[in-house]
């Protein structure tokens, strides 16, 4: 979509961004109607590298703060992000903290898709999952079915002398160094 609607390396015109927004709204229309008919979602969780980079651009904690740092993406922040990205050539977007070189050309398209989807579904805030979709669904399902069956998803106290330590899953298994 970025290549088709926004162009390869130039700053996209307002008309190009509007055309992409219109296309996204048309594509998600039936899906959005169905989701709206089902009722307003209580919790929205997103996962993808694009969402991670967008959340980081919007002020979410850095990845080095660990998977359990709360990361959210609001539609208000995302709208500002789309405006900002729209004014920067694709080749320069990688200079923005949180945007990788490999995604600099597609991040604006991803931001437009995310924003239009959030607007259409009336989503004000989405939580970013530290896991891929299948792992996140599996862990959430296990926790609901039998909370003792899933590994607790919480930070573990650091046993290091360092001042900070990345959180980890508690699985009940000891690491090879502690056996």
PDB file of C-alpha atoms in Angstrom:
ATOM      1  CA  UNK A   1       0.000   0.000   0.000  1.00  0.00           C
ATOM      2  CA  UNK A   2       2.859   2.351   0.753  1.00  0.00           C
ATOM      3  CA  UNK A   3       4.319   1.895  -2.716  1.00  0.00           C
ATOM      4  CA  UNK A   4       0.948   2.021  -4.491  1.00  0.00           C
ATOM      5  CA  UNK A   5      -0.568   4.982  -2.658  1.00  0.00           C
ATOM      6  CA  UNK A   6       2.291   6.965  -1.148  1.00  0.00           C
ATOM      7  CA  UNK A   7       5.139   6.684  -3.647  1.00  0.00           C
ATOM      8  CA  UNK A   8       8.627   5.325  -3.266  1.00  0.00           C
ATOM      9  CA  UNK A   9      10.882   8.052  -1.907  1.00  0.00           C
ATOM     10  CA  UNK A  10       9.174  11.426  -2.038  1.00  0.00           C
ATOM     11  CA  UNK A  11       7.135  13.188   0.578  1.00  0.00           C
ATOM     12  CA  UNK A  12       3.601  12.012  -0.208  1.00  0.00           C
ATOM     13  CA  UNK A  13       1.070  14.663  -1.139  1.00  0.00           C
ATOM     14  CA  UNK A  14      -2.004  15.167   0.995  1.00  0.00           C
ATOM     15  CA  UNK A  15      -4.073  13.714  -1.847  1.00  0.00           C
ATOM     16  CA  UNK A  16      -2.035  10.494  -1.794  1.00  0.00           C
ATOM     17  CA  UNK A  17      -2.469  10.094   1.965  1.00  0.00           C
ATOM     18  CA  UNK A  18      -6.211  10.804   1.627  1.00  0.00           C
ATOM     19  CA  UNK A  19      -6.472   8.183  -1.130  1.00  0.00           C
ATOM     20  CA  UNK A  20      -4.801   5.598   1.107  1.00  0.00           C
ATOM     21  CA  UNK A  21      -7.106   6.481   4.003  1.00  0.00           C
ATOM     22  CA  UNK A  22     -10.142   6.088   1.767  1.00  0.00           C
ATOM     23  CA  UNK A  23      -8.866   2.744   0.457  1.00  0.00           C
ATOM     24  CA  UNK A  24      -8.283   1.443   3.999  1.00  0.00           C
ATOM     25  CA  UNK A  25     -11.764   2.520   5.120  1.00  0.00           C
ATOM     26  CA  UNK A  26     -13.304   0.741   2.120  1.00  0.00           C
ATOM     27  CA  UNK A  27     -11.299  -2.422   2.751  1.00  0.00           C
ATOM     28  CA  UNK A  28     -12.163  -2.685   6.448  1.00  0.00           C
ATOM     29  CA  UNK A  29     -15.778  -1.545   6.109  1.00  0.00           C
ATOM     30  CA  UNK A  30     -17.533  -4.926   6.319  1.00  0.00           C
ATOM     31  CA  UNK A  31     -15.176  -6.201   8.990  1.00  0.00           C
ATOM     32  CA  UNK A  32     -15.610  -3.045  11.051  1.00  0.00           C
ATOM     33  CA  UNK A  33     -19.395  -3.257  10.751  1.00  0.00           C
ATOM     34  CA  UNK A  34     -19.293  -6.838  12.045  1.00  0.00           C
ATOM     35  CA  UNK A  35     -17.014  -5.979  14.954  1.00  0.00           C
ATOM     36  CA  UNK A  36     -19.178  -2.968  15.859  1.00  0.00           C
ATOM     37  CA  UNK A  37     -22.291  -5.154  15.728  1.00  0.00           C
ATOM     38  CA  UNK A  38     -20.651  -7.576  18.188  1.00  0.00           C
ATOM     39  CA  UNK A  39     -20.242  -4.736  20.685  1.00  0.00           C
ATOM     40  CA  UNK A  40     -17.521  -2.404  21.774  1.00  0.00           C
ATOM     41  CA  UNK A  41     -14.265  -4.234  22.557  1.00  0.00           C
ATOM     42  CA  UNK A  42     -13.231  -4.167  26.200  1.00  0.00           C
ATOM     43  CA  UNK A  43      -9.564  -4.632  25.485  1.00  0.00           C
ATOM     44  CA  UNK A  44      -7.634  -4.207  22.257  1.00  0.00           C
ATOM     45  CA  UNK A  45      -4.261  -5.893  21.882  1.00  0.00           C
ATOM     46  CA  UNK A  46      -2.040  -5.444  18.845  1.00  0.00           C
ATOM     47  CA  UNK A  47       1.113  -7.202  17.750  1.00  0.00           C
ATOM     48  CA  UNK A  48       3.506  -6.624  14.887  1.00  0.00           C
ATOM     49  CA  UNK A  49       6.824  -4.973  14.282  1.00  0.00           C
ATOM     50  CA  UNK A  50       5.021  -2.033  12.685  1.00  0.00           C
ATOM     51  CA  UNK A  51       2.920  -1.511  15.828  1.00  0.00           C
ATOM     52  CA  UNK A  52       6.046  -1.811  18.007  1.00  0.00           C
ATOM     53  CA  UNK A  53       7.770   0.893  15.996  1.00  0.00           C
ATOM     54  CA  UNK A  54       4.704   3.139  15.966  1.00  0.00           C
ATOM     55  CA  UNK A  55       4.279   2.766  19.727  1.00  0.00           C
ATOM     56  CA  UNK A  56       7.951   3.599  20.234  1.00  0.00           C
ATOM     57  CA  UNK A  57       7.575   6.704  18.051  1.00  0.00           C
ATOM     58  CA  UNK A  58       4.614   7.722  20.207  1.00  0.00           C
ATOM     59  CA  UNK A  59       6.593   7.452  23.439  1.00  0.00           C
ATOM     60  CA  UNK A  60       6.232   3.817  24.527  1.00  0.00           C
ATOM     61  CA  UNK A  61       9.101   2.380  26.587  1.00  0.00           C
ATOM     62  CA  UNK A  62      12.152   1.102  24.720  1.00  0.00           C
ATOM     63  CA  UNK A  63      12.480  -2.649  24.142  1.00  0.00           C
ATOM     64  CA  UNK A  64      15.405  -2.847  26.568  1.00  0.00           C
ATOM     65  CA  UNK A  65      12.945  -2.093  29.374  1.00  0.00           C
ATOM     66  CA  UNK A  66      11.701  -5.632  28.870  1.00  0.00           C
ATOM     67  CA  UNK A  67       8.562  -7.337  27.593  1.00  0.00           C
ATOM     68  CA  UNK A  68       6.505  -6.470  30.657  1.00  0.00           C
ATOM     69  CA  UNK A  69       6.810  -2.698  30.407  1.00  0.00           C
ATOM     70  CA  UNK A  70       3.336  -1.450  29.521  1.00  0.00           C
ATOM     71  CA  UNK A  71       3.216  -0.210  25.952  1.00  0.00           C
ATOM     72  CA  UNK A  72       0.111   1.423  24.526  1.00  0.00           C
ATOM     73  CA  UNK A  73      -0.751   3.210  21.337  1.00  0.00           C
ATOM     74  CA  UNK A  74      -3.512   5.814  21.421  1.00  0.00           C
ATOM     75  CA  UNK A  75      -5.409   7.014  18.390  1.00  0.00           C
ATOM     76  CA  UNK A  76      -4.533  10.613  19.295  1.00  0.00           C
ATOM     77  CA  UNK A  77      -0.798   9.857  19.383  1.00  0.00           C
ATOM     78  CA  UNK A  78      -1.094   7.810  16.218  1.00  0.00           C
ATOM     79  CA  UNK A  79      -2.801  10.701  14.379  1.00  0.00           C
ATOM     80  CA  UNK A  80       0.128  12.953  15.324  1.00  0.00           C
ATOM     81  CA  UNK A  81       2.498  10.241  14.146  1.00  0.00           C
ATOM     82  CA  UNK A  82       0.781  10.031  10.740  1.00  0.00           C
ATOM     83  CA  UNK A  83       1.016  13.815  10.378  1.00  0.00           C
ATOM     84  CA  UNK A  84       4.707  13.751  11.292  1.00  0.00           C
ATOM     85  CA  UNK A  85       5.561  10.837   8.988  1.00  0.00           C
ATOM     86  CA  UNK A  86       3.616  12.415   6.118  1.00  0.00           C
ATOM     87  CA  UNK A  87       6.032  15.330   6.048  1.00  0.00           C
ATOM     88  CA  UNK A  88       9.237  13.293   5.964  1.00  0.00           C
ATOM     89  CA  UNK A  89      10.752  11.604   2.901  1.00  0.00           C
ATOM     90  CA  UNK A  90      10.841   7.806   3.210  1.00  0.00           C
ATOM     91  CA  UNK A  91      14.650   7.730   3.177  1.00  0.00           C
ATOM     92  CA  UNK A  92      14.751  10.030   6.232  1.00  0.00           C
ATOM     93  CA  UNK A  93      12.179   8.169   8.343  1.00  0.00           C
ATOM     94  CA  UNK A  94      14.826   5.718   9.570  1.00  0.00           C
ATOM     95  CA  UNK A  95      16.388   8.650  11.448  1.00  0.00           C
ATOM     96  CA  UNK A  96      13.352   8.717  13.742  1.00  0.00           C
ATOM     97  CA  UNK A  97      13.946   6.790  16.988  1.00  0.00           C
ATOM     98  CA  UNK A  98      12.063   3.510  16.823  1.00  0.00           C
ATOM     99  CA  UNK A  99      11.943   3.248  13.010  1.00  0.00           C
ATOM    100  CA  UNK A 100      14.288   0.707  11.432  1.00  0.00           C
ATOM    101  CA  UNK A 101      15.936   1.160   8.039  1.00  0.00           C
ATOM    102  CA  UNK A 102      14.047  -1.819   6.636  1.00  0.00           C
ATOM    103  CA  UNK A 103      10.658  -0.353   7.593  1.00  0.00           C
ATOM    104  CA  UNK A 104      11.227   3.316   6.843  1.00  0.00           C
ATOM    105  CA  UNK A 105       9.405   3.119   3.493  1.00  0.00           C
ATOM    106  CA  UNK A 106       6.374   1.263   4.838  1.00  0.00           C
ATOM    107  CA  UNK A 107       5.915   2.798   8.296  1.00  0.00           C
ATOM    108  CA  UNK A 108       3.651   5.612   7.049  1.00  0.00           C
ATOM    109  CA  UNK A 109       1.381   3.133   5.255  1.00  0.00           C
ATOM    110  CA  UNK A 110       1.248   0.991   8.406  1.00  0.00           C
ATOM    111  CA  UNK A 111       0.464   4.048  10.514  1.00  0.00           C
ATOM    112  CA  UNK A 112      -2.396   5.054   8.197  1.00  0.00           C
ATOM    113  CA  UNK A 113      -3.850   1.525   8.266  1.00  0.00           C
ATOM    114  CA  UNK A 114      -3.582   1.400  12.070  1.00  0.00           C
ATOM    115  CA  UNK A 115      -5.119   4.860  12.529  1.00  0.00           C
ATOM    116  CA  UNK A 116      -8.022   4.333  10.140  1.00  0.00           C
ATOM    117  CA  UNK A 117      -8.769   0.949  11.702  1.00  0.00           C
ATOM    118  CA  UNK A 118      -8.727   2.423  15.207  1.00  0.00           C
ATOM    119  CA  UNK A 119     -10.956   5.301  14.121  1.00  0.00           C
ATOM    120  CA  UNK A 120     -13.425   3.058  12.284  1.00  0.00           C
ATOM    121  CA  UNK A 121     -13.708   0.719  15.267  1.00  0.00           C
ATOM    122  CA  UNK A 122     -13.783   3.652  17.725  1.00  0.00           C
ATOM    123  CA  UNK A 123     -10.704   2.363  19.532  1.00  0.00           C
ATOM    124  CA  UNK A 124      -9.008   4.993  21.654  1.00  0.00           C
ATOM    125  CA  UNK A 125      -6.171   2.842  22.987  1.00  0.00           C
ATOM    126  CA  UNK A 126      -4.503  -0.438  22.058  1.00  0.00           C
ATOM    127  CA  UNK A 127      -2.061  -2.430  24.164  1.00  0.00           C
ATOM    128  CA  UNK A 128       1.023  -3.779  22.498  1.00  0.00           C
ATOM    129  CA  UNK A 129       1.654  -7.474  23.131  1.00  0.00           C
ATOM    130  CA  UNK A 130       5.278  -8.523  23.600  1.00  0.00           C
ATOM    131  CA  UNK A 131       4.489 -11.826  21.898  1.00  0.00           C
ATOM    132  CA  UNK A 132       3.555 -12.829  18.407  1.00  0.00           C
ATOM    133  CA  UNK A 133      -0.126 -13.418  17.809  1.00  0.00           C
ATOM    134  CA  UNK A 134      -0.193 -17.184  18.308  1.00  0.00           C
ATOM    135  CA  UNK A 135       1.855 -17.108  21.530  1.00  0.00           C
ATOM    136  CA  UNK A 136      -0.213 -14.266  22.938  1.00  0.00           C
ATOM    137  CA  UNK A 137      -3.498 -15.990  22.175  1.00  0.00           C
ATOM    138  CA  UNK A 138      -2.231 -19.266  23.611  1.00  0.00           C
ATOM    139  CA  UNK A 139      -0.992 -17.689  26.852  1.00  0.00           C
ATOM    140  CA  UNK A 140      -4.162 -15.633  27.290  1.00  0.00           C
ATOM    141  CA  UNK A 141      -6.349 -18.689  26.670  1.00  0.00           C
ATOM    142  CA  UNK A 142      -4.382 -20.874  29.083  1.00  0.00           C
ATOM    143  CA  UNK A 143      -4.557 -18.206  31.772  1.00  0.00           C
ATOM    144  CA  UNK A 144      -8.362 -18.029  31.428  1.00  0.00           C
ATOM    145  CA  UNK A 145      -8.969 -21.787  31.276  1.00  0.00           C
ATOM    146  CA  UNK A 146      -6.617 -22.780  34.089  1.00  0.00           C
ATOM    147  CA  UNK A 147      -4.460 -20.067  35.622  1.00  0.00           C
ATOM    148  CA  UNK A 148      -2.089 -22.709  37.025  1.00  0.00           C
ATOM    149  CA  UNK A 149      -1.514 -24.289  33.592  1.00  0.00           C
ATOM    150  CA  UNK A 150       0.147 -21.282  32.002  1.00  0.00           C
ATOM    151  CA  UNK A 151       3.465 -19.900  33.116  1.00  0.00           C
ATOM    152  CA  UNK A 152       2.822 -16.778  35.171  1.00  0.00           C
ATOM    153  CA  UNK A 153       3.348 -13.754  33.012  1.00  0.00           C
ATOM    154  CA  UNK A 154       5.028 -11.378  35.393  1.00  0.00           C
ATOM    155  CA  UNK A 155       8.437  -9.865  36.026  1.00  0.00           C
ATOM    156  CA  UNK A 156      10.938 -11.947  37.973  1.00  0.00           C
ATOM    157  CA  UNK A 157      13.150 -10.284  40.584  1.00  0.00           C
ATOM    158  CA  UNK A 158      16.632  -9.781  39.233  1.00  0.00           C
ATOM    159  CA  UNK A 159      19.368 -11.846  40.874  1.00  0.00           C
ATOM    160  CA  UNK A 160      22.083  -9.842  39.210  1.00  0.00           C
ATOM    161  CA  UNK A 161      24.213  -7.151  40.778  1.00  0.00           C
ATOM    162  CA  UNK A 162      23.268  -4.855  37.901  1.00  0.00           C
ATOM    163  CA  UNK A 163      20.874  -2.071  38.790  1.00  0.00           C
ATOM    164  CA  UNK A 164      18.296  -3.221  36.263  1.00  0.00           C
ATOM    165  CA  UNK A 165      17.425  -6.567  34.804  1.00  0.00           C
ATOM    166  CA  UNK A 166      15.111  -7.558  31.968  1.00  0.00           C
ATOM    167  CA  UNK A 167      11.982  -9.338  33.207  1.00  0.00           C
ATOM    168  CA  UNK A 168      11.407 -12.945  32.207  1.00  0.00           C
ATOM    169  CA  UNK A 169       8.656 -15.526  32.251  1.00  0.00           C
ATOM    170  CA  UNK A 170       8.433 -17.604  35.390  1.00  0.00           C
ATOM    171  CA  UNK A 171       8.133 -21.190  34.219  1.00  0.00           C
ATOM    172  CA  UNK A 172       9.046 -23.207  37.268  1.00  0.00           C
ATOM    173  CA  UNK A 173      12.125 -24.554  35.500  1.00  0.00           C
ATOM    174  CA  UNK A 174      15.584 -23.700  36.692  1.00  0.00           C
ATOM    175  CA  UNK A 175      18.151 -22.440  34.285  1.00  0.00           C
ATOM    176  CA  UNK A 176      21.133 -24.682  33.452  1.00  0.00           C
ATOM    177  CA  UNK A 177      23.420 -22.465  35.550  1.00  0.00           C
ATOM    178  CA  UNK A 178      21.363 -23.123  38.711  1.00  0.00           C
ATOM    179  CA  UNK A 179      21.021 -26.900  38.442  1.00  0.00           C
TER     180      UNK A 179
END
